[in-house]
CSV table of C-alpha atoms in Angstrom, one decimal:
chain,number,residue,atom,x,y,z
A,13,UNK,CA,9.6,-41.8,-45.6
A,14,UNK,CA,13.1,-40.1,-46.9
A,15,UNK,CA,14.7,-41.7,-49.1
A,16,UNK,CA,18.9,-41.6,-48.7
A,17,UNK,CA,20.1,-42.0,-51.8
A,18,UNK,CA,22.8,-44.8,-53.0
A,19,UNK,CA,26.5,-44.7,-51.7
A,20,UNK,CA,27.3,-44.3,-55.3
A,21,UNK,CA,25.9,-40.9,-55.4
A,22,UNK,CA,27.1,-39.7,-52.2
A,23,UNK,CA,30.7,-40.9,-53.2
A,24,UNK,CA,30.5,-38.9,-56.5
A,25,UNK,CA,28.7,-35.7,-54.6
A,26,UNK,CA,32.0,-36.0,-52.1
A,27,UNK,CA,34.5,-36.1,-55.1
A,28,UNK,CA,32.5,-33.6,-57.2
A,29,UNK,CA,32.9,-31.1,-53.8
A,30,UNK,CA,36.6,-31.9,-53.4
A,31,UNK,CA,37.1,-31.1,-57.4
A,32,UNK,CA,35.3,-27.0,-57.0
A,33,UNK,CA,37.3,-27.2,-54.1
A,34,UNK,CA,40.5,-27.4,-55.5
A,35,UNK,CA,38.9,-25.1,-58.4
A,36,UNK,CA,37.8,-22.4,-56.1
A,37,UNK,CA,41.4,-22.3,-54.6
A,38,UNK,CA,43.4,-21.6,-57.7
A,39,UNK,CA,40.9,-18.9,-58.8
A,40,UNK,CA,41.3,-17.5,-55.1
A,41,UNK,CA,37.9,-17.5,-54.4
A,42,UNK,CA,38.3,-19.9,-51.5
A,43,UNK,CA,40.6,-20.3,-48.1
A,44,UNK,CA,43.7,-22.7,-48.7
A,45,UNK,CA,43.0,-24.1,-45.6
A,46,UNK,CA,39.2,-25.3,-45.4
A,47,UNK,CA,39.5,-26.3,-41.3
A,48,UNK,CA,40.8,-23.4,-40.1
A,49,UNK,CA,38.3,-21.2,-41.8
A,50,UNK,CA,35.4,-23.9,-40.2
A,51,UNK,CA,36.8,-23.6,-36.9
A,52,UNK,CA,37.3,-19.7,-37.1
A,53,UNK,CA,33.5,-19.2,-37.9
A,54,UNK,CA,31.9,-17.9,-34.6
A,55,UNK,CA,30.6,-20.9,-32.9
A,56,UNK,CA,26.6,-21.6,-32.8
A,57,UNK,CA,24.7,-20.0,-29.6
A,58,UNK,CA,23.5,-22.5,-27.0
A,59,UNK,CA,20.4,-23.2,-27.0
A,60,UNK,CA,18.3,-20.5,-25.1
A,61,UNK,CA,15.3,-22.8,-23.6
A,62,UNK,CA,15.4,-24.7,-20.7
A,63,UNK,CA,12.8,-27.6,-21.0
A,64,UNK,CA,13.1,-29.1,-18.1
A,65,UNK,CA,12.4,-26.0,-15.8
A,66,UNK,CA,9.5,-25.0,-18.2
A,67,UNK,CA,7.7,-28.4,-18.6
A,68,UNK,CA,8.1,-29.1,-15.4
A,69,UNK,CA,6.4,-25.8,-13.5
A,70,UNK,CA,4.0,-26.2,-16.0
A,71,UNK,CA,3.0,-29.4,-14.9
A,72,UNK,CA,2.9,-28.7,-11.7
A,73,UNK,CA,0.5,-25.8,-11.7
A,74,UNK,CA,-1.2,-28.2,-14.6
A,75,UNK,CA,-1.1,-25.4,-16.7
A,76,UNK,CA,0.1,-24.5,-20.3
A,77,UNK,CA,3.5,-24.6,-21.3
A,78,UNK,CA,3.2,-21.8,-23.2
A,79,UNK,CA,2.4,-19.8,-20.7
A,80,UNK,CA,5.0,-20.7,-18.5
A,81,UNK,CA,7.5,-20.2,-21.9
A,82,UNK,CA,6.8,-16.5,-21.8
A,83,UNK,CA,7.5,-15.7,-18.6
A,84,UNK,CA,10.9,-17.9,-18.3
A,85,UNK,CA,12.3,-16.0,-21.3
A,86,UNK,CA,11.3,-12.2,-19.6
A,87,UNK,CA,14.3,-13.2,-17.2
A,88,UNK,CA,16.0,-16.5,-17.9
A,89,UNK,CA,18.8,-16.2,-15.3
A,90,UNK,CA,16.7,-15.7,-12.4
A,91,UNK,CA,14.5,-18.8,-13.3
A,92,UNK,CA,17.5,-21.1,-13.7
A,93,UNK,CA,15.8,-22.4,-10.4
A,94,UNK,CA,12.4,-24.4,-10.4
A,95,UNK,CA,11.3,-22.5,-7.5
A,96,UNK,CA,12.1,-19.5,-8.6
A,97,UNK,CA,10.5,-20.0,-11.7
A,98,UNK,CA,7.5,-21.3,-10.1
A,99,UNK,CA,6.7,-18.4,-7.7
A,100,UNK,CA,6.9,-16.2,-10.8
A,101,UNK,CA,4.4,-18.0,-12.6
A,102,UNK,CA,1.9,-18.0,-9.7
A,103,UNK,CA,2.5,-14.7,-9.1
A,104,UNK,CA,1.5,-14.1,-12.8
A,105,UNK,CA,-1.5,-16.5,-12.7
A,106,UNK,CA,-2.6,-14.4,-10.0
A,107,UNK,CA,-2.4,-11.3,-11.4
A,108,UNK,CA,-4.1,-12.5,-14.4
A,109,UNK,CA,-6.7,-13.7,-11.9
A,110,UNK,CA,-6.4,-17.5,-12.8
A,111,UNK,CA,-5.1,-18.0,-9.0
A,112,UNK,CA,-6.1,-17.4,-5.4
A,113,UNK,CA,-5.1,-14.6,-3.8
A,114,UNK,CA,-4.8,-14.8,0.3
A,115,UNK,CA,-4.7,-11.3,1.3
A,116,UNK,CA,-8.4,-11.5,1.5
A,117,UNK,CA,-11.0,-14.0,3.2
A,118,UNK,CA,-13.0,-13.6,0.1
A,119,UNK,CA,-14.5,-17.3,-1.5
A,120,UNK,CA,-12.8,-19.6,1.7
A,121,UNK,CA,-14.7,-22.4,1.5
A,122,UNK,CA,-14.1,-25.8,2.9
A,123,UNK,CA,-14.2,-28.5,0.4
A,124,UNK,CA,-12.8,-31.2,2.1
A,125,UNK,CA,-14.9,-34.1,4.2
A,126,UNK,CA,-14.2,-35.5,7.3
A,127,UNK,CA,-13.2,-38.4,6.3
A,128,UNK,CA,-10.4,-37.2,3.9
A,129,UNK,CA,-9.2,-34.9,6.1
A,130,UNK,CA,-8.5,-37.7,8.6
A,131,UNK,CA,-7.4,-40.4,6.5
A,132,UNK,CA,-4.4,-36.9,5.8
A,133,UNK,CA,-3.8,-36.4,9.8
A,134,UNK,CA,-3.1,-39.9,9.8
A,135,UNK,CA,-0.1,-39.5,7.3
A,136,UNK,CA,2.3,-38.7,10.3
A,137,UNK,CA,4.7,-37.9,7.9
A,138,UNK,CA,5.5,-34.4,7.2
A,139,UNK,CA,6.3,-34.7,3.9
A,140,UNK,CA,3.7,-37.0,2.5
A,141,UNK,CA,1.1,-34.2,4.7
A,142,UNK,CA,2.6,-31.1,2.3
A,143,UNK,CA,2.2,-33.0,-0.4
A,144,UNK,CA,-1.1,-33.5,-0.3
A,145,UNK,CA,-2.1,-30.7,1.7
A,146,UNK,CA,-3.8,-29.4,-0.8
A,147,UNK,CA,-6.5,-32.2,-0.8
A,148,UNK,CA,-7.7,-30.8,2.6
A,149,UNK,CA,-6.8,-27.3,2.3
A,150,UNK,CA,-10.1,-24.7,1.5
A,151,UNK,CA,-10.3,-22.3,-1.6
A,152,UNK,CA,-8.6,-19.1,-1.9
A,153,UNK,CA,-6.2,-20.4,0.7
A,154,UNK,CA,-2.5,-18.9,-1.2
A,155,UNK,CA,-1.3,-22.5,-1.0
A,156,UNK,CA,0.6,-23.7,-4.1
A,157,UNK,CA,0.6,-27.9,-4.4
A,158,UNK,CA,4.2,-29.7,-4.5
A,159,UNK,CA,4.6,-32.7,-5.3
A,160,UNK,CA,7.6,-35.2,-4.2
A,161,UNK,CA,10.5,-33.7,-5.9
A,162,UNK,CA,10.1,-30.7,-4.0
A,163,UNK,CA,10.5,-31.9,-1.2
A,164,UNK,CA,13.6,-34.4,-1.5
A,165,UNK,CA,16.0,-32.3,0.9
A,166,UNK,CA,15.7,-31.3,4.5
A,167,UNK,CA,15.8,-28.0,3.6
A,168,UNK,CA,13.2,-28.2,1.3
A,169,UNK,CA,10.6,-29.3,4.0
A,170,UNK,CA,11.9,-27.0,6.3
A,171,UNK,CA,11.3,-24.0,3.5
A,172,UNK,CA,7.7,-26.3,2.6
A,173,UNK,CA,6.6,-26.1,6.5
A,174,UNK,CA,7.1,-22.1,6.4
A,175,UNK,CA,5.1,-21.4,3.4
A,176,UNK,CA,2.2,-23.4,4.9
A,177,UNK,CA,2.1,-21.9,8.0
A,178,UNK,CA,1.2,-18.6,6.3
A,179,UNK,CA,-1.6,-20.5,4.8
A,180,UNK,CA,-3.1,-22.7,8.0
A,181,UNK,CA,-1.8,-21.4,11.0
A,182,UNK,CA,-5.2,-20.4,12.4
A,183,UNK,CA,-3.7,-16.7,13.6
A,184,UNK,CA,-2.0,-15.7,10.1
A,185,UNK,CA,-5.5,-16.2,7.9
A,186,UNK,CA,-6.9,-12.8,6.9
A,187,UNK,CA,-9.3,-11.3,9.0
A,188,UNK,CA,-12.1,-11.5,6.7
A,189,UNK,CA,-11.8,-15.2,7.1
A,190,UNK,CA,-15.2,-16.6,8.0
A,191,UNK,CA,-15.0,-18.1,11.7
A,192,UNK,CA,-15.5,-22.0,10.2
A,193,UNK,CA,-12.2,-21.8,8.3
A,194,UNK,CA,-10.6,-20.7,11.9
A,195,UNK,CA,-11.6,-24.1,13.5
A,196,UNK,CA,-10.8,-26.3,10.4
A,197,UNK,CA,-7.2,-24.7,10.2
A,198,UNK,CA,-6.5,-25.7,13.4
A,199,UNK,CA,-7.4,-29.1,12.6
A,200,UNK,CA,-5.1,-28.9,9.8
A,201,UNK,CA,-2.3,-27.0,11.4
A,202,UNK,CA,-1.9,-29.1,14.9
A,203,UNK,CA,-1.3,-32.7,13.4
A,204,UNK,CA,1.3,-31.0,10.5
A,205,UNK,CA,3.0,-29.0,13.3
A,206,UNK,CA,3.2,-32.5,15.6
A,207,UNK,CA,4.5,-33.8,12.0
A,208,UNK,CA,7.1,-30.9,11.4
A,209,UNK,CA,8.6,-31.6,14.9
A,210,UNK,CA,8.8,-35.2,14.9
A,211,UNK,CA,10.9,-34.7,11.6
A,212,UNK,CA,13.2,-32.0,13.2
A,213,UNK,CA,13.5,-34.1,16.8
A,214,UNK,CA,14.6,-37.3,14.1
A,215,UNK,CA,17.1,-35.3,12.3
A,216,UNK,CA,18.6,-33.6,15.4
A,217,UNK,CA,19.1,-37.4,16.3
A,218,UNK,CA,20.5,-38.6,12.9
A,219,UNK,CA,23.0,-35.8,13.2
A,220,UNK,CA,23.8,-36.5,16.8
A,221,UNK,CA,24.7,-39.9,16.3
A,222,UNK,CA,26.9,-39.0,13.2
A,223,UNK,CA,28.7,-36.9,14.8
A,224,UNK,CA,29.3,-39.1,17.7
A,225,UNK,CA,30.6,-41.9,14.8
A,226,UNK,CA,32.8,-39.7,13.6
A,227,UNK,CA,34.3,-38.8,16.9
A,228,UNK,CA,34.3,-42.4,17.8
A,229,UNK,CA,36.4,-43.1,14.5
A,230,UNK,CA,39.9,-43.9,15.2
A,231,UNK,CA,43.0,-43.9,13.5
A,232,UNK,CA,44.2,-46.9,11.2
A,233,UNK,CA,47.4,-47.6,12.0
């Protein structure tokens, strides 16, 4: 435990400071005026880290922080952004062979049962089905889990839709893809694209009848 010690001491310390102070200034050794030469010192550099953008990519991907440290500070303004500095670390796992590639149909295998893969199709919702699409989705398949912060805005789900087609739409998986993974991506792919359009048809309406209101809206007097 630190010990402070007694406001007698810190008062004499204070008086004993203002005393070589005042001794320092006659012998010219020292600025007359002690706050401006404070406030013309060159101010202290920000810090250079961005914790929340590291810790959370790296647990996300469930990996080590450290790891995802490294390559944030190789370019720290172009992973200001999450995402940004998400898809860099993946793309770095990858290389160092830690995670799936999906140019190749190499190691596909289907890890999910039956039942779990319809207790997901019966989600409905698109966003709770890319959340946990990786649950159902086989090895080696390119696809990077999100969880619910990713996909808060529209936007995001629209951008979260795209990036699994490339992974489960039955006619974008690599040709080496054995012929089982063919038939179980369309099982994945139909009920999240019947999921993707309800949520597009629901905010075409939302927007519809906002814009309606606010044409509706009239004047107060």
């Amino acid at each position: 435990m630190i010990r402070r010690p007694p406001r007698s001491t810190l008062s004499s310390s204070s008086a004993a400071s203002d005393v070589y102070k005042r001794q320092a200034q006659a012998m010219g050794k020292a600025p007359q005026d002690w706050t401006a030469a404070a406030s013309a010192r060159t101010p202290s550099s920000p810090m250079e880290v961005a914790p929340f953008q590291v810790a959370s990519v790296a647990a996300q991907l469930g990996i080590d922080t450290g790891y995802v440290w490294d390559i944030y500070k190789a370019d720290k303004q172009a992973y200001q952004r999450i995402d940004k500095l998400k898809d860099a670390v993946v793309e770095h796992l990858r290389k160092d062979g830690f995670a799936p590639s999906n140019n190749t149909g190499e190691d596909m295998v289907i890890v999910c049962d039956d039942a779990t893969l319809a207790q997901w199709q019966q989600l409905g919702n698109v966003r709770a089905m890319l959340q946990y699409l990786d649950r159902v989705i086989w090895t080696n398949s390119g696809w990077d889990p999100l969880t619910q912060s990713d996909l808060c805005l529209v936007d995001h789900v629209k951008a979260a839709f795209k990036k699994a087609l490339r992974c489960v739409h039955p006619d974008k998986l690599p040709p080496a893809a054995p012929e089982g993974i063919r038939g179980f991506a369309t099982r994945v792919f139909d009920p999240l694209k019947v999921a993707y359009d309800n949520f597009v048809a629901a905010e075409k309406m939302v927007a519809a009848h906002l814009e309606e209101q606010g044409g509706n809206t009239q004047p107060t007097q």
